[in-house]
PDB file of C-alpha atoms in Angstrom:
ATOM      1  CA  THR B 367      17.495  34.825  16.679  1.00 57.00           C
ATOM      2  CA  GLN B 368      19.818  35.065  19.651  1.00 67.00           C
ATOM      3  CA  LEU B 369      23.205  36.493  18.694  1.00 86.00           C
ATOM      4  CA  LEU B 370      24.934  34.624  21.503  1.00 93.00           C
ATOM      5  CA  GLU B 371      23.786  31.051  22.140  1.00 95.00           C
ATOM      6  CA  GLN B 372      24.614  29.544  25.498  1.00 96.00           C
ATOM      7  CA  SER B 373      24.540  25.859  26.299  1.00 96.00           C
ATOM      8  CA  PRO B 374      23.403  24.057  28.218  1.00 97.00           C
ATOM      9  CA  GLN B 375      20.450  26.127  29.420  1.00 95.00           C
ATOM     10  CA  PHE B 376      20.301  24.247  32.717  1.00 97.00           C
ATOM     11  CA  LEU B 377      22.935  22.206  34.515  1.00 97.00           C
ATOM     12  CA  SER B 378      22.557  20.403  37.817  1.00 97.00           C
ATOM     13  CA  ILE B 379      25.621  18.658  39.218  1.00 97.00           C
ATOM     14  CA  GLN B 380      27.043  17.333  42.481  1.00 97.00           C
ATOM     15  CA  GLU B 381      29.656  19.147  44.517  1.00 97.00           C
ATOM     16  CA  GLY B 382      33.144  18.248  43.357  1.00 97.00           C
ATOM     17  CA  GLU B 383      32.261  17.631  39.705  1.00 97.00           C
ATOM     18  CA  ASN B 384      33.769  19.538  36.790  1.00 98.00           C
ATOM     19  CA  LEU B 385      31.682  21.308  34.177  1.00 97.00           C
ATOM     20  CA  THR B 386      31.963  23.370  31.020  1.00 98.00           C
ATOM     21  CA  VAL B 387      29.445  25.835  29.645  1.00 98.00           C
ATOM     22  CA  TYR B 388      29.586  27.280  26.175  1.00 97.00           C
ATOM     23  CA  CYS B 389      28.837  30.557  24.456  1.00 97.00           C
ATOM     24  CA  ASN B 390      28.648  30.453  20.657  1.00 96.00           C
ATOM     25  CA  SER B 391      27.954  32.880  17.854  1.00 94.00           C
ATOM     26  CA  SER B 392      28.243  33.095  14.094  1.00 91.00           C
ATOM     27  CA  SER B 393      29.461  36.677  14.549  1.00 90.00           C
ATOM     28  CA  VAL B 394      32.842  38.024  15.563  1.00 90.00           C
ATOM     29  CA  PHE B 395      33.120  39.906  18.840  1.00 89.00           C
ATOM     30  CA  SER B 396      35.814  42.393  19.771  1.00 86.00           C
ATOM     31  CA  SER B 397      35.578  41.090  23.319  1.00 87.00           C
ATOM     32  CA  LEU B 398      33.484  38.734  25.397  1.00 91.00           C
ATOM     33  CA  GLN B 399      32.566  38.977  29.034  1.00 93.00           C
ATOM     34  CA  TRP B 400      31.263  36.412  31.502  1.00 96.00           C
ATOM     35  CA  TYR B 401      28.913  37.454  34.301  1.00 96.00           C
ATOM     36  CA  ARG B 402      27.405  35.555  37.208  1.00 96.00           C
ATOM     37  CA  GLN B 403      23.977  36.497  38.485  1.00 95.00           C
ATOM     38  CA  GLU B 404      22.366  35.304  41.700  1.00 93.00           C
ATOM     39  CA  PRO B 405      18.606  35.430  42.334  1.00 87.00           C
ATOM     40  CA  GLY B 406      17.404  38.928  43.199  1.00 85.00           C
ATOM     41  CA  GLU B 407      20.686  40.562  42.234  1.00 90.00           C
ATOM     42  CA  GLY B 408      22.283  42.120  39.200  1.00 93.00           C
ATOM     43  CA  PRO B 409      24.969  40.393  37.112  1.00 94.00           C
ATOM     44  CA  VAL B 410      28.544  40.627  38.374  1.00 94.00           C
ATOM     45  CA  LEU B 411      31.429  40.634  35.930  1.00 92.00           C
ATOM     46  CA  LEU B 412      33.800  37.654  36.244  1.00 95.00           C
ATOM     47  CA  VAL B 413      36.169  38.206  33.331  1.00 94.00           C
ATOM     48  CA  THR B 414      36.716  39.955  30.004  1.00 92.00           C
ATOM     49  CA  VAL B 415      38.550  38.183  27.172  1.00 92.00           C
ATOM     50  CA  VAL B 416      39.811  40.235  24.282  1.00 89.00           C
ATOM     51  CA  THR B 417      42.356  38.281  22.240  1.00 91.00           C
ATOM     52  CA  GLY B 418      41.481  35.248  20.121  1.00 93.00           C
ATOM     53  CA  GLY B 419      42.744  32.086  21.836  1.00 94.00           C
ATOM     54  CA  GLU B 420      43.086  33.862  25.176  1.00 95.00           C
ATOM     55  CA  VAL B 421      42.771  31.790  28.347  1.00 97.00           C
ATOM     56  CA  LYS B 422      42.118  33.399  31.717  1.00 96.00           C
ATOM     57  CA  LYS B 423      41.931  31.703  35.095  1.00 97.00           C
ATOM     58  CA  LEU B 424      40.066  32.884  38.148  1.00 95.00           C
ATOM     59  CA  LYS B 425      40.681  30.386  40.953  1.00 96.00           C
ATOM     60  CA  ARG B 426      38.710  27.280  39.876  1.00 97.00           C
ATOM     61  CA  LEU B 427      37.215  29.001  36.827  1.00 97.00           C
ATOM     62  CA  THR B 428      38.935  28.885  33.418  1.00 98.00           C
ATOM     63  CA  PHE B 429      37.713  31.070  30.573  1.00 97.00           C
ATOM     64  CA  GLN B 430      38.697  30.632  26.947  1.00 97.00           C
ATOM     65  CA  PHE B 431      38.060  32.866  23.930  1.00 96.00           C
ATOM     66  CA  GLY B 432      37.930  31.078  20.593  1.00 95.00           C
ATOM     67  CA  ASP B 433      40.652  31.699  18.016  1.00 94.00           C
ATOM     68  CA  ALA B 434      38.136  33.298  15.653  1.00 94.00           C
ATOM     69  CA  ARG B 435      36.597  35.372  18.482  1.00 92.00           C
ATOM     70  CA  LYS B 436      33.160  33.867  17.830  1.00 93.00           C
ATOM     71  CA  ASP B 437      32.867  31.622  20.866  1.00 94.00           C
ATOM     72  CA  SER B 438      33.929  31.205  24.461  1.00 96.00           C
ATOM     73  CA  SER B 439      33.805  28.599  27.186  1.00 97.00           C
ATOM     74  CA  LEU B 440      33.788  28.591  30.958  1.00 98.00           C
ATOM     75  CA  HIS B 441      35.171  25.561  32.785  1.00 98.00           C
ATOM     76  CA  ILE B 442      34.680  25.104  36.506  1.00 98.00           C
ATOM     77  CA  THR B 443      36.812  22.594  38.366  1.00 98.00           C
ATOM     78  CA  ALA B 444      35.547  20.893  41.526  1.00 98.00           C
ATOM     79  CA  ALA B 445      32.285  22.840  41.630  1.00 97.00           C
ATOM     80  CA  GLN B 446      30.978  24.037  44.985  1.00 97.00           C
ATOM     81  CA  PRO B 447      27.448  24.984  46.086  1.00 96.00           C
ATOM     82  CA  GLY B 448      28.594  28.603  46.140  1.00 95.00           C
ATOM     83  CA  ASP B 449      29.076  28.405  42.362  1.00 96.00           C
ATOM     84  CA  THR B 450      25.301  28.101  41.927  1.00 96.00           C
ATOM     85  CA  GLY B 451      23.890  30.882  39.788  1.00 96.00           C
ATOM     86  CA  LEU B 452      23.087  32.085  36.287  1.00 97.00           C
ATOM     87  CA  TYR B 453      26.174  32.398  34.099  1.00 98.00           C
ATOM     88  CA  LEU B 454      25.831  34.923  31.303  1.00 97.00           C
ATOM     89  CA  CYS B 455      28.141  35.616  28.416  1.00 96.00           C
ATOM     90  CA  ALA B 456      28.038  39.023  26.758  1.00 94.00           C
ATOM     91  CA  GLY B 457      29.917  40.642  23.942  1.00 90.00           C
ATOM     92  CA  PHE B 458      30.698  43.860  22.133  1.00 81.00           C
ATOM     93  CA  GLN B 459      30.684  43.716  18.346  1.00 71.00           C
ATOM     94  CA  GLY B 460      33.279  45.783  16.502  1.00 67.00           C
ATOM     95  CA  GLY B 461      32.960  49.427  17.459  1.00 67.00           C
ATOM     96  CA  SER B 462      29.509  48.978  18.977  1.00 70.00           C
ATOM     97  CA  GLU B 463      28.955  50.117  22.527  1.00 72.00           C
ATOM     98  CA  LYS B 464      25.951  47.849  22.903  1.00 81.00           C
ATOM     99  CA  LEU B 465      26.566  44.846  25.113  1.00 86.00           C
ATOM    100  CA  VAL B 466      24.758  41.771  23.753  1.00 90.00           C
ATOM    101  CA  PHE B 467      23.912  39.032  26.248  1.00 93.00           C
ATOM    102  CA  GLY B 468      23.237  35.341  25.859  1.00 94.00           C
ATOM    103  CA  LYS B 469      20.262  33.878  27.736  1.00 94.00           C
ATOM    104  CA  GLY B 470      22.525  32.207  30.257  1.00 95.00           C
ATOM    105  CA  THR B 471      23.246  28.832  31.798  1.00 97.00           C
ATOM    106  CA  LYS B 472      21.530  28.184  35.102  1.00 96.00           C
ATOM    107  CA  LEU B 473      23.933  26.135  37.225  1.00 97.00           C
ATOM    108  CA  THR B 474      22.912  24.301  40.378  1.00 97.00           C
ATOM    109  CA  VAL B 475      25.604  22.620  42.454  1.00 97.00           C
ATOM    110  CA  ASN B 476      24.129  20.211  44.979  1.00 96.00           C
ATOM    111  CA  PRO B 477      25.992  19.491  48.244  1.00 95.00           C
TER     112      PRO B 477
ATOM    113  CA  ASP C 207      27.418  45.811  46.680  1.00 83.00           C
ATOM    114  CA  SER C 208      28.203  47.299  43.243  1.00 85.00           C
ATOM    115  CA  GLY C 209      27.629  50.882  44.350  1.00 92.00           C
ATOM    116  CA  VAL C 210      24.746  51.288  41.898  1.00 96.00           C
ATOM    117  CA  THR C 211      21.387  51.894  43.530  1.00 97.00           C
ATOM    118  CA  GLN C 212      17.956  51.386  42.027  1.00 98.00           C
ATOM    119  CA  THR C 213      14.540  52.290  43.369  1.00 97.00           C
ATOM    120  CA  PRO C 214      12.011  50.944  43.867  1.00 97.00           C
ATOM    121  CA  LYS C 215      12.971  47.299  44.303  1.00 96.00           C
ATOM    122  CA  HIS C 216       9.485  46.066  43.467  1.00 97.00           C
ATOM    123  CA  LEU C 217       6.662  47.757  41.586  1.00 97.00           C
ATOM    124  CA  ILE C 218       3.181  46.409  40.911  1.00 97.00           C
ATOM    125  CA  THR C 219       0.915  48.376  38.644  1.00 97.00           C
ATOM    126  CA  ALA C 220      -1.961  47.963  36.211  1.00 97.00           C
ATOM    127  CA  THR C 221      -2.030  47.916  32.431  1.00 98.00           C
ATOM    128  CA  GLY C 222      -2.161  51.343  30.863  1.00 97.00           C
ATOM    129  CA  GLN C 223      -0.337  53.000  33.739  1.00 98.00           C
ATOM    130  CA  ARG C 224       2.968  54.873  33.736  1.00 98.00           C
ATOM    131  CA  VAL C 225       5.909  54.268  36.074  1.00 98.00           C
ATOM    132  CA  THR C 226       9.334  55.773  36.666  1.00 98.00           C
ATOM    133  CA  LEU C 227      12.365  53.726  37.670  1.00 98.00           C
ATOM    134  CA  ARG C 228      15.321  55.494  39.219  1.00 98.00           C
ATOM    135  CA  CYS C 229      19.029  54.697  39.123  1.00 98.00           C
ATOM    136  CA  SER C 230      22.015  56.274  40.850  1.00 98.00           C
ATOM    137  CA  PRO C 231      25.356  55.259  39.306  1.00 96.00           C
ATOM    138  CA  ARG C 232      28.565  54.541  41.181  1.00 95.00           C
ATOM    139  CA  SER C 233      30.360  57.659  42.336  1.00 94.00           C
ATOM    140  CA  GLY C 234      32.400  59.020  39.447  1.00 90.00           C
ATOM    141  CA  ASP C 235      30.781  56.910  36.718  1.00 93.00           C
ATOM    142  CA  LEU C 236      29.540  58.953  33.783  1.00 92.00           C
ATOM    143  CA  SER C 237      27.709  56.249  31.817  1.00 92.00           C
ATOM    144  CA  VAL C 238      24.374  54.712  32.718  1.00 94.00           C
ATOM    145  CA  TYR C 239      22.853  51.763  30.885  1.00 94.00           C
ATOM    146  CA  TRP C 240      19.333  50.346  31.151  1.00 96.00           C
ATOM    147  CA  TYR C 241      18.507  46.685  30.541  1.00 96.00           C
ATOM    148  CA  GLN C 242      15.335  44.610  30.594  1.00 96.00           C
ATOM    149  CA  GLN C 243      15.510  40.983  31.714  1.00 95.00           C
ATOM    150  CA  SER C 244      12.640  38.625  30.976  1.00 91.00           C
ATOM    151  CA  LEU C 245      12.464  34.846  31.074  1.00 82.00           C
ATOM    152  CA  ASP C 246      12.006  34.431  27.340  1.00 80.00           C
ATOM    153  CA  GLN C 247      14.283  37.185  26.010  1.00 81.00           C
ATOM    154  CA  GLY C 248      17.069  37.220  28.548  1.00 86.00           C
ATOM    155  CA  LEU C 249      18.938  40.446  29.285  1.00 91.00           C
ATOM    156  CA  GLN C 250      18.272  43.058  26.600  1.00 93.00           C
ATOM    157  CA  PHE C 251      20.043  46.399  26.269  1.00 92.00           C
ATOM    158  CA  LEU C 252      17.618  49.307  26.153  1.00 95.00           C
ATOM    159  CA  ILE C 253      19.565  52.567  26.179  1.00 94.00           C
ATOM    160  CA  GLN C 254      22.797  54.235  27.294  1.00 93.00           C
ATOM    161  CA  TYR C 255      23.462  57.754  28.534  1.00 94.00           C
ATOM    162  CA  TYR C 256      26.876  59.324  28.923  1.00 92.00           C
ATOM    163  CA  ASN C 257      27.269  62.504  30.939  1.00 93.00           C
ATOM    164  CA  GLY C 258      23.693  63.546  30.282  1.00 94.00           C
ATOM    165  CA  GLU C 259      23.550  62.726  26.581  1.00 94.00           C
ATOM    166  CA  GLU C 260      22.032  59.692  24.873  1.00 93.00           C
ATOM    167  CA  ARG C 261      24.936  57.567  23.572  1.00 90.00           C
ATOM    168  CA  ALA C 262      23.433  54.318  22.255  1.00 89.00           C
ATOM    169  CA  LYS C 263      19.992  52.862  21.744  1.00 91.00           C
ATOM    170  CA  GLY C 264      18.939  49.238  21.770  1.00 90.00           C
ATOM    171  CA  ASN C 265      15.578  47.538  21.650  1.00 84.00           C
ATOM    172  CA  ILE C 266      13.731  50.261  23.497  1.00 93.00           C
ATOM    173  CA  LEU C 267      10.029  50.648  22.772  1.00 95.00           C
ATOM    174  CA  GLU C 268       8.601  54.050  21.856  1.00 96.00           C
ATOM    175  CA  ARG C 269       6.476  53.849  25.036  1.00 97.00           C
ATOM    176  CA  PHE C 270       9.692  53.878  27.035  1.00 97.00           C
ATOM    177  CA  SER C 271      11.977  56.857  27.534  1.00 97.00           C
ATOM    178  CA  ALA C 272      14.943  57.696  29.688  1.00 97.00           C
ATOM    179  CA  GLN C 273      17.050  60.624  30.741  1.00 97.00           C
ATOM    180  CA  GLN C 274      20.189  61.341  32.724  1.00 97.00           C
ATOM    181  CA  PHE C 275      20.227  64.374  34.969  1.00 97.00           C
ATOM    182  CA  PRO C 276      23.097  66.793  35.770  1.00 96.00           C
ATOM    183  CA  ASP C 277      23.839  64.889  38.986  1.00 95.00           C
ATOM    184  CA  LEU C 278      24.199  61.777  36.729  1.00 96.00           C
ATOM    185  CA  HIS C 279      21.279  59.847  38.149  1.00 97.00           C
ATOM    186  CA  SER C 280      18.968  58.399  35.539  1.00 98.00           C
ATOM    187  CA  GLU C 281      15.284  57.643  35.212  1.00 98.00           C
ATOM    188  CA  LEU C 282      13.533  55.177  32.946  1.00 98.00           C
ATOM    189  CA  ASN C 283       9.936  56.041  32.191  1.00 98.00           C
ATOM    190  CA  LEU C 284       7.577  53.301  31.062  1.00 98.00           C
ATOM    191  CA  SER C 285       4.126  54.327  29.842  1.00 97.00           C
ATOM    192  CA  SER C 286       0.956  52.666  28.546  1.00 97.00           C
ATOM    193  CA  LEU C 287       2.133  49.554  30.330  1.00 98.00           C
ATOM    194  CA  GLU C 288       1.248  46.132  28.960  1.00 97.00           C
ATOM    195  CA  LEU C 289       1.357  42.717  30.594  1.00 96.00           C
ATOM    196  CA  GLY C 290       4.421  41.891  28.518  1.00 94.00           C
ATOM    197  CA  ASP C 291       6.379  44.722  30.133  1.00 96.00           C
ATOM    198  CA  SER C 292       6.558  42.705  33.333  1.00 96.00           C
ATOM    199  CA  ALA C 293      10.262  42.047  33.809  1.00 96.00           C
ATOM    200  CA  LEU C 294      13.355  42.889  35.805  1.00 96.00           C
ATOM    201  CA  TYR C 295      14.841  46.245  34.861  1.00 98.00           C
ATOM    202  CA  PHE C 296      18.520  46.733  35.565  1.00 97.00           C
ATOM    203  CA  CYS C 297      20.625  49.820  35.529  1.00 97.00           C
ATOM    204  CA  ALA C 298      24.388  49.591  35.122  1.00 95.00           C
ATOM    205  CA  SER C 299      27.113  52.210  35.230  1.00 93.00           C
ATOM    206  CA  SER C 300      30.671  52.517  34.019  1.00 90.00           C
ATOM    207  CA  PRO C 301      33.369  55.187  34.238  1.00 85.00           C
ATOM    208  CA  THR C 302      33.492  55.779  30.487  1.00 77.00           C
ATOM    209  CA  GLY C 303      31.211  55.338  27.522  1.00 63.00           C
ATOM    210  CA  ARG C 304      33.468  53.581  25.049  1.00 63.00           C
ATOM    211  CA  GLY C 305      35.242  50.316  24.573  1.00 54.00           C
ATOM    212  CA  ALA C 306      35.153  46.951  26.312  1.00 52.00           C
ATOM    213  CA  HIS C 307      34.690  48.172  29.817  1.00 72.00           C
ATOM    214  CA  GLU C 308      33.212  46.743  32.984  1.00 81.00           C
ATOM    215  CA  GLN C 309      29.637  47.624  33.731  1.00 88.00           C
ATOM    216  CA  TYR C 310      28.495  47.575  37.335  1.00 91.00           C
ATOM    217  CA  PHE C 311      24.907  46.442  37.715  1.00 94.00           C
ATOM    218  CA  GLY C 312      22.406  47.556  40.294  1.00 96.00           C
ATOM    219  CA  PRO C 313      20.082  45.145  42.126  1.00 95.00           C
ATOM    220  CA  GLY C 314      17.239  45.763  39.690  1.00 97.00           C
ATOM    221  CA  THR C 315      13.593  46.761  39.860  1.00 97.00           C
ATOM    222  CA  ARG C 316      11.043  43.995  39.468  1.00 97.00           C
ATOM    223  CA  LEU C 317       8.045  45.361  37.585  1.00 97.00           C
ATOM    224  CA  THR C 318       4.794  43.429  37.601  1.00 97.00           C
ATOM    225  CA  VAL C 319       1.985  44.651  35.366  1.00 97.00           C
ATOM    226  CA  THR C 320      -1.430  43.185  36.209  1.00 96.00           C
TER     227      THR C 320
END
């Protein structure tokens, strides 16, 4: 059983469209992180959310941490081909130092 | 470029063999983490070292072992290789070993076991 469930698994959209991807769990996380990974490269951290209900914006990307700290979402406005990649959510549970990853959402933005 | 280097980039070997993957962390980072990424399991944490000592263990098989040397580089040893060990292996580093901190990932080593 995957501790962090990401949906959808695959998403293919046209340039200019908006999209939201989700990261859900039945467990509480002390913090959640979102990473973006391109083919042949390692994941790159986009954001860390720590407080329940927290919203963070990074240009056209908006990240939200659920009030109960069990889920998170990533919303992209006016997607561009450069946004193409695998989006991974990851979290630390309680005092654990182990980072748990979801399986990711593979996003393709077509020009 | 994250500043984390991994060698080799690609490795093809046969079942039953042993390989060593190498990782150099970012300058100044004391923690090194190893992950395995496969299509069906996603990115799985294997093991963490902090300043030469093992700090946390994940789903690491007994056939796998790791160490961190005094110069802080780390090696992941995989032995008695099986077809199912074929995966991307990532190393990440961070300045500290505790808390919700950023981990900087290397480019990975793609291991193919035939």
